[in-house]
mmCIF file of C-alpha atoms in Angstrom:
data_model
loop_
_atom_site.group_PDB
_atom_site.id
_atom_site.type_symbol
_atom_site.label_atom_id
_atom_site.label_comp_id
_atom_site.label_asym_id
_atom_site.label_seq_id
_atom_site.Cartn_x
_atom_site.Cartn_y
_atom_site.Cartn_z
ATOM 1 C CA UNK A 24 46.692 125.464 70.092
ATOM 2 C CA UNK A 25 49.464 126.920 67.941
ATOM 3 C CA UNK A 26 51.720 124.013 68.931
ATOM 4 C CA UNK A 27 49.032 121.419 68.130
ATOM 5 C CA UNK A 28 48.457 122.942 64.691
ATOM 6 C CA UNK A 29 52.155 122.718 63.912
ATOM 7 C CA UNK A 30 52.225 119.045 64.939
ATOM 8 C CA UNK A 31 49.238 118.318 62.665
ATOM 9 C CA UNK A 32 50.902 119.944 59.698
ATOM 10 C CA UNK A 33 54.163 118.082 60.261
ATOM 11 C CA UNK A 34 52.308 114.771 60.590
ATOM 12 C CA UNK A 35 50.426 115.244 57.342
ATOM 13 C CA UNK A 36 53.649 116.350 55.645
ATOM 14 C CA UNK A 37 55.315 113.079 56.520
ATOM 15 C CA UNK A 38 52.312 111.050 55.389
ATOM 16 C CA UNK A 39 52.129 112.700 51.976
ATOM 17 C CA UNK A 40 55.891 112.582 51.634
ATOM 18 C CA UNK A 41 55.665 108.799 51.388
ATOM 19 C CA UNK A 42 52.720 108.737 49.004
ATOM 20 C CA UNK A 43 54.093 111.269 46.542
ATOM 21 C CA UNK A 44 56.940 109.074 45.391
ATOM 22 C CA UNK A 45 54.812 105.983 44.874
ATOM 23 C CA UNK A 46 51.248 106.635 43.762
ATOM 24 C CA UNK A 47 51.654 110.192 42.364
ATOM 25 C CA UNK A 48 48.237 111.311 43.689
ATOM 26 C CA UNK A 49 46.196 113.957 41.927
ATOM 27 C CA UNK A 50 46.509 116.391 44.823
ATOM 28 C CA UNK A 51 48.297 116.916 48.110
ATOM 29 C CA UNK A 52 45.189 116.878 50.277
ATOM 30 C CA UNK A 53 43.130 119.630 51.837
ATOM 31 C CA UNK A 54 45.734 120.837 54.330
ATOM 32 C CA UNK A 55 46.640 124.452 55.085
ATOM 33 C CA UNK A 56 50.406 124.811 55.687
ATOM 34 C CA UNK A 57 51.349 126.692 58.839
ATOM 35 C CA UNK A 58 53.354 129.911 58.599
ATOM 36 C CA UNK A 59 53.133 133.615 57.988
ATOM 37 C CA UNK A 60 51.524 135.813 55.374
ATOM 38 C CA UNK A 61 53.292 136.725 52.192
ATOM 39 C CA UNK A 62 52.627 137.630 48.590
ATOM 40 C CA UNK A 63 55.596 136.997 46.298
ATOM 41 C CA UNK A 64 54.858 138.511 42.873
ATOM 42 C CA UNK A 65 56.697 137.552 39.671
ATOM 43 C CA UNK A 66 59.882 139.537 38.945
ATOM 44 C CA UNK A 67 58.497 141.161 35.795
ATOM 45 C CA UNK A 68 57.154 144.713 36.018
ATOM 46 C CA UNK A 69 54.703 144.047 33.196
ATOM 47 C CA UNK A 70 52.073 141.823 34.754
ATOM 48 C CA UNK A 71 49.087 141.327 32.459
ATOM 49 C CA UNK A 72 47.143 139.079 34.839
ATOM 50 C CA UNK A 73 47.941 137.514 38.205
ATOM 51 C CA UNK A 74 46.683 135.567 41.150
ATOM 52 C CA UNK A 75 49.907 135.882 43.168
ATOM 53 C CA UNK A 76 50.986 133.386 45.784
ATOM 54 C CA UNK A 77 49.762 134.001 49.319
ATOM 55 C CA UNK A 78 51.051 131.442 51.798
ATOM 56 C CA UNK A 79 48.162 132.066 54.183
ATOM 57 C CA UNK A 80 45.607 131.205 51.471
ATOM 58 C CA UNK A 81 47.400 128.175 50.023
ATOM 59 C CA UNK A 82 45.164 125.141 50.632
ATOM 60 C CA UNK A 83 46.383 122.473 48.257
ATOM 61 C CA UNK A 84 48.680 121.420 45.446
ATOM 62 C CA UNK A 85 47.397 119.647 42.338
ATOM 63 C CA UNK A 86 49.530 117.279 40.319
ATOM 64 C CA UNK A 87 50.113 118.431 36.740
ATOM 65 C CA UNK A 88 52.591 115.804 35.581
ATOM 66 C CA UNK A 89 52.682 112.136 34.615
ATOM 67 C CA UNK A 90 49.017 111.231 33.923
ATOM 68 C CA UNK A 91 47.572 114.462 35.313
ATOM 69 C CA UNK A 92 47.064 117.781 33.540
ATOM 70 C CA UNK A 93 45.814 120.983 35.173
ATOM 71 C CA UNK A 94 44.617 124.238 33.651
ATOM 72 C CA UNK A 95 43.166 127.518 34.877
ATOM 73 C CA UNK A 96 41.666 130.603 33.275
ATOM 74 C CA UNK A 97 42.920 134.190 33.013
ATOM 75 C CA UNK A 98 41.656 137.400 31.444
ATOM 76 C CA UNK A 99 43.444 139.957 29.231
ATOM 77 C CA UNK A 100 41.834 143.391 29.292
ATOM 78 C CA UNK A 101 43.831 144.541 26.229
ATOM 79 C CA UNK A 102 45.475 142.971 23.204
ATOM 80 C CA UNK A 103 48.884 141.856 24.407
ATOM 81 C CA UNK A 104 52.178 140.193 23.618
ATOM 82 C CA UNK A 105 52.856 137.326 26.027
ATOM 83 C CA UNK A 106 56.435 137.187 27.295
ATOM 84 C CA UNK A 107 56.277 134.708 30.167
ATOM 85 C CA UNK A 108 54.384 132.792 32.823
ATOM 86 C CA UNK A 109 54.852 132.304 36.552
ATOM 87 C CA UNK A 110 53.296 129.722 38.821
ATOM 88 C CA UNK A 111 53.895 128.623 42.402
ATOM 89 C CA UNK A 112 54.644 124.983 42.899
ATOM 90 C CA UNK A 113 56.082 121.977 44.722
ATOM 91 C CA UNK A 114 58.494 119.549 43.024
ATOM 92 C CA UNK A 115 59.402 116.019 44.060
ATOM 93 C CA UNK A 116 62.403 115.708 41.732
ATOM 94 C CA UNK A 117 65.178 117.747 40.154
ATOM 95 C CA UNK A 118 64.403 121.055 38.462
ATOM 96 C CA UNK A 119 64.271 123.261 36.480
ATOM 97 C CA UNK A 120 63.281 121.081 33.547
ATOM 98 C CA UNK A 121 61.140 121.785 30.464
ATOM 99 C CA UNK A 122 57.474 122.604 30.887
ATOM 100 C CA UNK A 123 54.835 121.999 28.245
ATOM 101 C CA UNK A 124 52.708 125.151 28.312
ATOM 102 C CA UNK A 125 49.493 125.383 26.302
ATOM 103 C CA UNK A 126 47.004 128.247 25.936
ATOM 104 C CA UNK A 127 43.409 127.837 24.795
ATOM 105 C CA UNK A 128 40.700 130.401 24.136
ATOM 106 C CA UNK A 129 37.760 130.191 26.536
ATOM 107 C CA UNK A 130 34.671 128.406 25.234
ATOM 108 C CA UNK A 131 31.688 128.636 27.560
ATOM 109 C CA UNK A 132 33.761 128.508 30.725
ATOM 110 C CA UNK A 133 36.093 125.734 29.564
ATOM 111 C CA UNK A 134 39.154 125.441 27.314
ATOM 112 C CA UNK A 135 38.234 125.771 23.644
ATOM 113 C CA UNK A 136 40.511 125.981 20.601
ATOM 114 C CA UNK A 137 44.255 125.844 21.201
ATOM 115 C CA UNK A 138 45.953 129.147 20.305
ATOM 116 C CA UNK A 139 49.557 128.507 21.395
ATOM 117 C CA UNK A 140 51.791 125.759 22.771
ATOM 118 C CA UNK A 141 55.500 125.368 23.488
ATOM 119 C CA UNK A 142 57.861 123.174 25.476
ATOM 120 C CA UNK A 143 59.671 125.835 27.506
ATOM 121 C CA UNK A 144 63.255 125.121 28.573
ATOM 122 C CA UNK A 145 63.972 128.546 30.084
ATOM 123 C CA UNK A 146 62.620 127.765 33.561
ATOM 124 C CA UNK A 147 63.827 129.332 36.813
ATOM 125 C CA UNK A 148 62.747 128.220 40.280
ATOM 126 C CA UNK A 149 63.072 130.521 43.287
ATOM 127 C CA UNK A 150 62.660 129.271 46.844
ATOM 128 C CA UNK A 151 59.829 131.255 48.453
ATOM 129 C CA UNK A 152 61.154 130.515 51.919
ATOM 130 C CA UNK A 153 58.019 128.531 52.740
ATOM 131 C CA UNK A 154 57.278 124.828 52.797
ATOM 132 C CA UNK A 155 54.223 122.609 53.011
ATOM 133 C CA UNK A 156 53.632 118.859 53.249
ATOM 134 C CA UNK A 157 57.357 118.487 53.799
ATOM 135 C CA UNK A 158 58.334 120.164 50.511
ATOM 136 C CA UNK A 159 59.752 123.545 49.550
ATOM 137 C CA UNK A 160 57.351 125.918 47.795
ATOM 138 C CA UNK A 161 58.844 127.518 44.702
ATOM 139 C CA UNK A 162 58.107 130.422 42.407
ATOM 140 C CA UNK A 163 58.527 128.978 38.906
ATOM 141 C CA UNK A 164 59.157 131.446 36.051
ATOM 142 C CA UNK A 165 58.835 130.236 32.455
ATOM 143 C CA UNK A 166 60.049 132.269 29.461
ATOM 144 C CA UNK A 167 58.989 131.108 25.945
ATOM 145 C CA UNK A 168 61.586 131.026 23.183
ATOM 146 C CA UNK A 169 59.465 133.545 21.249
ATOM 147 C CA UNK A 170 56.809 135.979 22.375
ATOM 148 C CA UNK A 171 53.298 135.619 20.967
ATOM 149 C CA UNK A 172 50.226 137.820 20.650
ATOM 150 C CA UNK A 173 46.766 137.358 22.144
ATOM 151 C CA UNK A 174 43.686 139.502 21.623
ATOM 152 C CA UNK A 175 41.818 140.804 24.660
ATOM 153 C CA UNK A 176 39.625 138.071 26.125
ATOM 154 C CA UNK A 177 39.470 135.039 28.413
ATOM 155 C CA UNK A 178 41.960 132.172 28.045
ATOM 156 C CA UNK A 179 43.059 128.965 29.746
ATOM 157 C CA UNK A 180 46.646 127.923 30.417
ATOM 158 C CA UNK A 181 48.117 124.528 31.275
ATOM 159 C CA UNK A 182 51.527 123.968 32.874
ATOM 160 C CA UNK A 183 52.634 120.346 32.412
ATOM 161 C CA UNK A 184 55.870 119.159 34.056
ATOM 162 C CA UNK A 185 57.862 116.836 31.795
ATOM 163 C CA UNK A 186 60.041 115.250 34.505
ATOM 164 C CA UNK A 187 59.152 113.764 37.886
ATOM 165 C CA UNK A 188 56.169 115.246 39.772
ATOM 166 C CA UNK A 189 54.991 118.856 39.897
ATOM 167 C CA UNK A 190 52.189 120.200 42.091
ATOM 168 C CA UNK A 191 50.553 123.501 41.167
ATOM 169 C CA UNK A 192 49.678 125.369 44.383
ATOM 170 C CA UNK A 193 46.119 126.691 44.732
ATOM 171 C CA UNK A 194 43.663 128.492 46.985
ATOM 172 C CA UNK A 195 39.973 127.759 47.490
ATOM 173 C CA UNK A 196 37.396 129.030 45.002
ATOM 174 C CA UNK A 197 37.791 129.310 41.234
ATOM 175 C CA UNK A 198 37.703 127.530 37.885
ATOM 176 C CA UNK A 199 40.857 125.396 38.134
ATOM 177 C CA UNK A 200 40.553 121.996 36.399
ATOM 178 C CA UNK A 201 42.452 118.735 36.694
ATOM 179 C CA UNK A 202 42.041 116.307 33.777
ATOM 180 C CA UNK A 203 38.970 118.303 32.739
ATOM 181 C CA UNK A 204 37.214 118.139 36.118
ATOM 182 C CA UNK A 205 36.505 121.389 38.025
ATOM 183 C CA UNK A 206 38.308 121.420 41.382
ATOM 184 C CA UNK A 207 36.693 124.518 42.919
ATOM 185 C CA UNK A 208 40.072 126.196 43.427
ATOM 186 C CA UNK A 209 42.297 128.838 41.778
ATOM 187 C CA UNK A 210 45.915 128.291 40.819
ATOM 188 C CA UNK A 211 48.561 130.739 41.923
ATOM 189 C CA UNK A 212 49.996 132.022 38.647
ATOM 190 C CA UNK A 213 50.683 135.125 36.570
ATOM 191 C CA UNK A 214 50.960 136.089 32.906
ATOM 192 C CA UNK A 215 53.523 138.730 31.944
ATOM 193 C CA UNK A 216 54.157 140.735 28.788
ATOM 194 C CA UNK A 217 53.116 144.028 27.219
ATOM 195 C CA UNK A 218 49.714 145.457 26.358
ATOM 196 C CA UNK A 219 49.098 147.366 23.126
ATOM 197 C CA UNK A 220 47.654 150.843 23.282
ATOM 198 C CA UNK A 221 45.563 151.708 20.203
ATOM 199 C CA UNK A 222 46.058 155.460 20.645
ATOM 200 C CA UNK A 223 49.675 155.099 19.470
ATOM 201 C CA UNK A 224 49.763 154.533 15.687
ATOM 202 C CA UNK A 225 52.965 154.538 13.593
ATOM 203 C CA UNK A 226 54.739 157.806 12.805
ATOM 204 C CA UNK A 227 57.334 159.212 10.384
ATOM 205 C CA UNK A 228 60.825 160.301 11.402
ATOM 206 C CA UNK A 229 64.447 160.685 10.211
ATOM 207 C CA UNK A 230 63.601 162.242 6.853
ATOM 208 C CA UNK A 231 66.500 162.924 4.498
ATOM 209 C CA UNK A 232 66.377 165.566 3.104
ATOM 210 C CA UNK A 233 64.779 166.882 6.268
ATOM 211 C CA UNK A 234 62.051 169.471 6.682
ATOM 212 C CA UNK A 235 63.447 172.904 5.818
ATOM 213 C CA UNK A 236 66.670 171.736 4.162
ATOM 214 C CA UNK A 237 67.918 174.036 1.378
ATOM 215 C CA UNK A 238 70.327 173.666 -1.520
ATOM 216 C CA UNK A 239 69.563 169.936 -1.822
ATOM 217 C CA UNK A 240 71.140 168.244 -4.828
ATOM 218 C CA UNK A 241 68.676 167.583 -7.652
ATOM 219 C CA UNK A 242 69.900 163.991 -8.005
ATOM 220 C CA UNK A 243 69.127 163.057 -4.394
ATOM 221 C CA UNK A 244 66.970 160.180 -3.209
ATOM 222 C CA UNK A 245 64.399 160.832 -0.492
ATOM 223 C CA UNK A 246 64.574 158.614 2.596
ATOM 224 C CA UNK A 247 62.196 158.414 5.561
ATOM 225 C CA UNK A 248 61.314 155.900 8.280
ATOM 226 C CA UNK A 249 57.857 154.641 9.217
ATOM 227 C CA UNK A 250 58.180 153.645 12.858
ATOM 228 C CA UNK A 251 55.951 152.015 15.446
ATOM 229 C CA UNK A 252 57.051 151.518 19.044
ATOM 230 C CA UNK A 253 54.442 148.858 19.717
ATOM 231 C CA UNK A 254 53.067 146.951 16.707
ATOM 232 C CA UNK A 255 54.606 146.107 13.301
ATOM 233 C CA UNK A 256 53.901 148.665 10.577
ATOM 234 C CA UNK A 257 51.419 147.574 7.904
ATOM 235 C CA UNK A 258 53.442 148.428 4.780
ATOM 236 C CA UNK A 259 50.288 148.254 2.644
ATOM 237 C CA UNK A 260 49.234 151.532 4.269
ATOM 238 C CA UNK A 261 52.339 153.515 3.261
ATOM 239 C CA UNK A 262 51.103 156.027 0.677
ATOM 240 C CA UNK A 263 53.800 158.476 -0.421
ATOM 241 C CA UNK A 264 53.805 161.364 -2.918
ATOM 242 C CA UNK A 265 56.448 163.891 -3.956
ATOM 243 C CA UNK A 266 55.335 167.150 -5.585
ATOM 244 C CA UNK A 267 56.916 170.113 -7.323
ATOM 245 C CA UNK A 268 55.270 173.046 -5.584
ATOM 246 C CA UNK A 269 55.479 175.294 -8.627
ATOM 247 C CA UNK A 270 52.700 173.066 -10.030
ATOM 248 C CA UNK A 271 49.465 171.761 -8.546
ATOM 249 C CA UNK A 272 49.550 168.498 -6.565
ATOM 250 C CA UNK A 273 48.185 165.342 -8.077
ATOM 251 C CA UNK A 274 47.042 161.959 -6.752
ATOM 252 C CA UNK A 275 48.546 159.155 -4.715
ATOM 253 C CA UNK A 276 49.670 155.573 -5.202
ATOM 254 C CA UNK A 277 49.442 152.744 -2.674
ATOM 255 C CA UNK A 278 52.554 150.638 -2.235
ATOM 256 C CA UNK A 279 52.467 146.828 -2.305
ATOM 257 C CA UNK A 280 53.459 144.822 0.776
ATOM 258 C CA UNK A 281 56.612 142.694 0.483
ATOM 259 C CA UNK A 282 60.063 142.424 2.041
ATOM 260 C CA UNK A 283 61.369 144.945 -0.499
ATOM 261 C CA UNK A 284 58.100 146.328 -1.764
ATOM 262 C CA UNK A 285 58.216 148.460 -4.867
ATOM 263 C CA UNK A 286 55.562 151.071 -5.499
ATOM 264 C CA UNK A 287 55.461 153.405 -8.452
ATOM 265 C CA UNK A 288 54.199 156.962 -8.288
ATOM 266 C CA UNK A 289 51.837 157.922 -11.116
ATOM 267 C CA UNK A 290 53.861 160.246 -13.383
ATOM 268 C CA UNK A 291 50.846 161.894 -15.022
ATOM 269 C CA UNK A 292 49.144 164.223 -12.491
ATOM 270 C CA UNK A 293 50.460 167.771 -12.769
ATOM 271 C CA UNK A 294 52.991 168.616 -10.053
ATOM 272 C CA UNK A 295 53.598 165.062 -8.933
ATOM 273 C CA UNK A 296 57.122 163.738 -9.385
ATOM 274 C CA UNK A 297 57.379 160.182 -10.701
ATOM 275 C CA UNK A 298 59.730 157.622 -9.240
ATOM 276 C CA UNK A 299 60.110 154.334 -7.396
ATOM 277 C CA UNK A 300 59.515 153.761 -3.692
ATOM 278 C CA UNK A 301 61.458 150.885 -2.145
ATOM 279 C CA UNK A 302 60.307 149.676 1.256
ATOM 280 C CA UNK A 303 62.724 147.723 3.422
ATOM 281 C CA UNK A 304 60.567 146.051 6.060
ATOM 282 C CA UNK A 305 63.263 143.779 7.499
ATOM 283 C CA UNK A 306 62.382 145.401 10.822
ATOM 284 C CA UNK A 307 58.667 146.136 10.689
ATOM 285 C CA UNK A 308 58.926 148.307 13.784
ATOM 286 C CA UNK A 309 61.359 150.567 11.878
ATOM 287 C CA UNK A 310 60.577 150.458 8.160
ATOM 288 C CA UNK A 311 63.025 152.221 5.802
ATOM 289 C CA UNK A 312 61.463 153.906 2.765
ATOM 290 C CA UNK A 313 63.599 155.192 -0.131
ATOM 291 C CA UNK A 314 62.115 157.174 -3.022
ATOM 292 C CA UNK A 315 64.229 157.341 -6.197
ATOM 293 C CA UNK A 316 62.958 159.918 -8.751
ATOM 294 C CA UNK A 317 62.817 158.847 -12.402
ATOM 295 C CA UNK A 318 64.655 162.072 -13.283
ATOM 296 C CA UNK A 319 66.535 164.785 -11.441
ATOM 297 C CA UNK A 320 64.359 166.790 -9.112
ATOM 298 C CA UNK A 321 63.360 170.225 -10.397
ATOM 299 C CA UNK A 322 65.034 173.290 -8.873
ATOM 300 C CA UNK A 323 62.070 174.147 -6.763
ATOM 301 C CA UNK A 324 60.261 173.771 -3.425
ATOM 302 C CA UNK A 325 59.652 170.028 -3.030
ATOM 303 C CA UNK A 326 56.758 168.776 -0.929
ATOM 304 C CA UNK A 327 56.709 165.213 0.495
ATOM 305 C CA UNK A 328 53.583 163.578 1.929
ATOM 306 C CA UNK A 329 52.977 160.349 3.791
ATOM 307 C CA UNK A 330 49.214 160.069 3.664
ATOM 308 C CA UNK A 331 46.899 159.768 6.643
ATOM 309 C CA UNK A 332 46.009 156.154 7.317
ATOM 310 C CA UNK A 333 49.541 154.926 8.012
ATOM 311 C CA UNK A 334 48.730 151.979 10.294
ATOM 312 C CA UNK A 335 50.112 149.125 12.333
ATOM 313 C CA UNK A 336 49.053 145.525 11.783
ATOM 314 C CA UNK A 337 46.030 145.945 14.072
ATOM 315 C CA UNK A 338 44.633 148.948 12.214
ATOM 316 C CA UNK A 339 45.758 151.737 14.561
ATOM 317 C CA UNK A 340 46.278 154.539 12.034
ATOM 318 C CA UNK A 341 47.307 158.175 11.700
ATOM 319 C CA UNK A 342 44.523 160.728 11.316
ATOM 320 C CA UNK A 343 46.481 163.360 9.324
ATOM 321 C CA UNK A 344 48.910 163.571 6.434
ATOM 322 C CA UNK A 345 52.544 163.903 7.450
ATOM 323 C CA UNK A 346 54.129 166.607 5.280
ATOM 324 C CA UNK A 347 57.597 168.071 5.010
ATOM 325 C CA UNK A 348 59.280 170.328 2.443
ATOM 326 C CA UNK A 349 62.791 171.122 1.234
ATOM 327 C CA UNK A 350 64.317 173.081 -1.628
ATOM 328 C CA UNK A 351 66.730 172.047 -4.327
ATOM 329 C CA UNK A 352 69.473 174.180 -5.889
ATOM 330 C CA UNK A 353 69.170 177.917 -5.265
ATOM 331 C CA UNK A 354 65.402 178.094 -5.236
ATOM 332 C CA UNK A 355 64.139 181.063 -3.217
ATOM 333 C CA UNK A 356 61.492 180.243 -0.625
ATOM 334 C CA UNK A 357 60.665 183.614 0.881
ATOM 335 C CA UNK A 358 57.408 183.668 2.819
ATOM 336 C CA UNK A 359 57.294 179.846 2.901
ATOM 337 C CA UNK A 360 56.287 178.120 6.138
ATOM 338 C CA UNK A 361 58.230 174.896 6.667
ATOM 339 C CA UNK A 362 56.338 171.774 7.574
ATOM 340 C CA UNK A 363 52.801 172.914 6.838
ATOM 341 C CA UNK A 364 51.467 169.877 8.660
ATOM 342 C CA UNK A 365 53.413 167.821 11.180
ATOM 343 C CA UNK A 366 51.124 164.957 12.021
ATOM 344 C CA UNK A 367 51.786 163.442 15.374
ATOM 345 C CA UNK A 368 54.503 165.938 16.380
#
């Protein structure tokens, strides 16, 4: 029986081998390739969604080239940045070549509005070591020129081969479509990238003068960094005040959002030191903030505050003020506790 099955597979392989180069059929035919059991996952360690290739479950290959277009759905549990795609496939011509990849949001179980599209040239094919219908089965990895963000939800993706014929390998059962018609199968593919974790808002680091510094020159500027390891910092949420601690603290000012935003601290409240805050957001994951006082700093204990509410561009924000202190000149600070509040540390 094992021998007869092998003969059947080889016979069908030869038959489809002739048809592929002439008629470019919509699918390879309902034939299960013979062979072992394997699951070859994409090389990335950051898999957001996957239906990885399993040779034992592979039942067909659907054409997604020339006049045929295929798409399948996937789900993101968290907001994510998409870094690449992987599918498992058969080619009848040279490769790798560019793929047209399109992503749509789900609309009632079908592709809805388009959210992203790119012709991807960074394509790598890896021989899986298996073959079916007389053709080698490949793992095809596609890396966009630029990453892009998607909110949590259900999406559809289409891989369209721009040269010769490409067959997207599938297993039975699922929402896979060819030219808009449901095929009752699922494509072998994966989506890779990084998920965002809302419990990690931006934070402040690399202050200069630093917390606890003494004898700081009165003509110094104050520098600090608003940093986020995951999402870009929302510079509109940077609220900074500098206060002379021999007086009572005053209010706050919100800084405008621009490449070199300039915010001005209100000079009137008692204790608050007036000046200009420049924000260099060239790298919005590592925003450089420089406060230049209008006049020399007083010889005193100086208190700096980045207000609670410092956020990334998705609204993940700090719950507490971030405060540090330093002294200028020879000011005595006996019985002073440095860093009254260290939010996030």
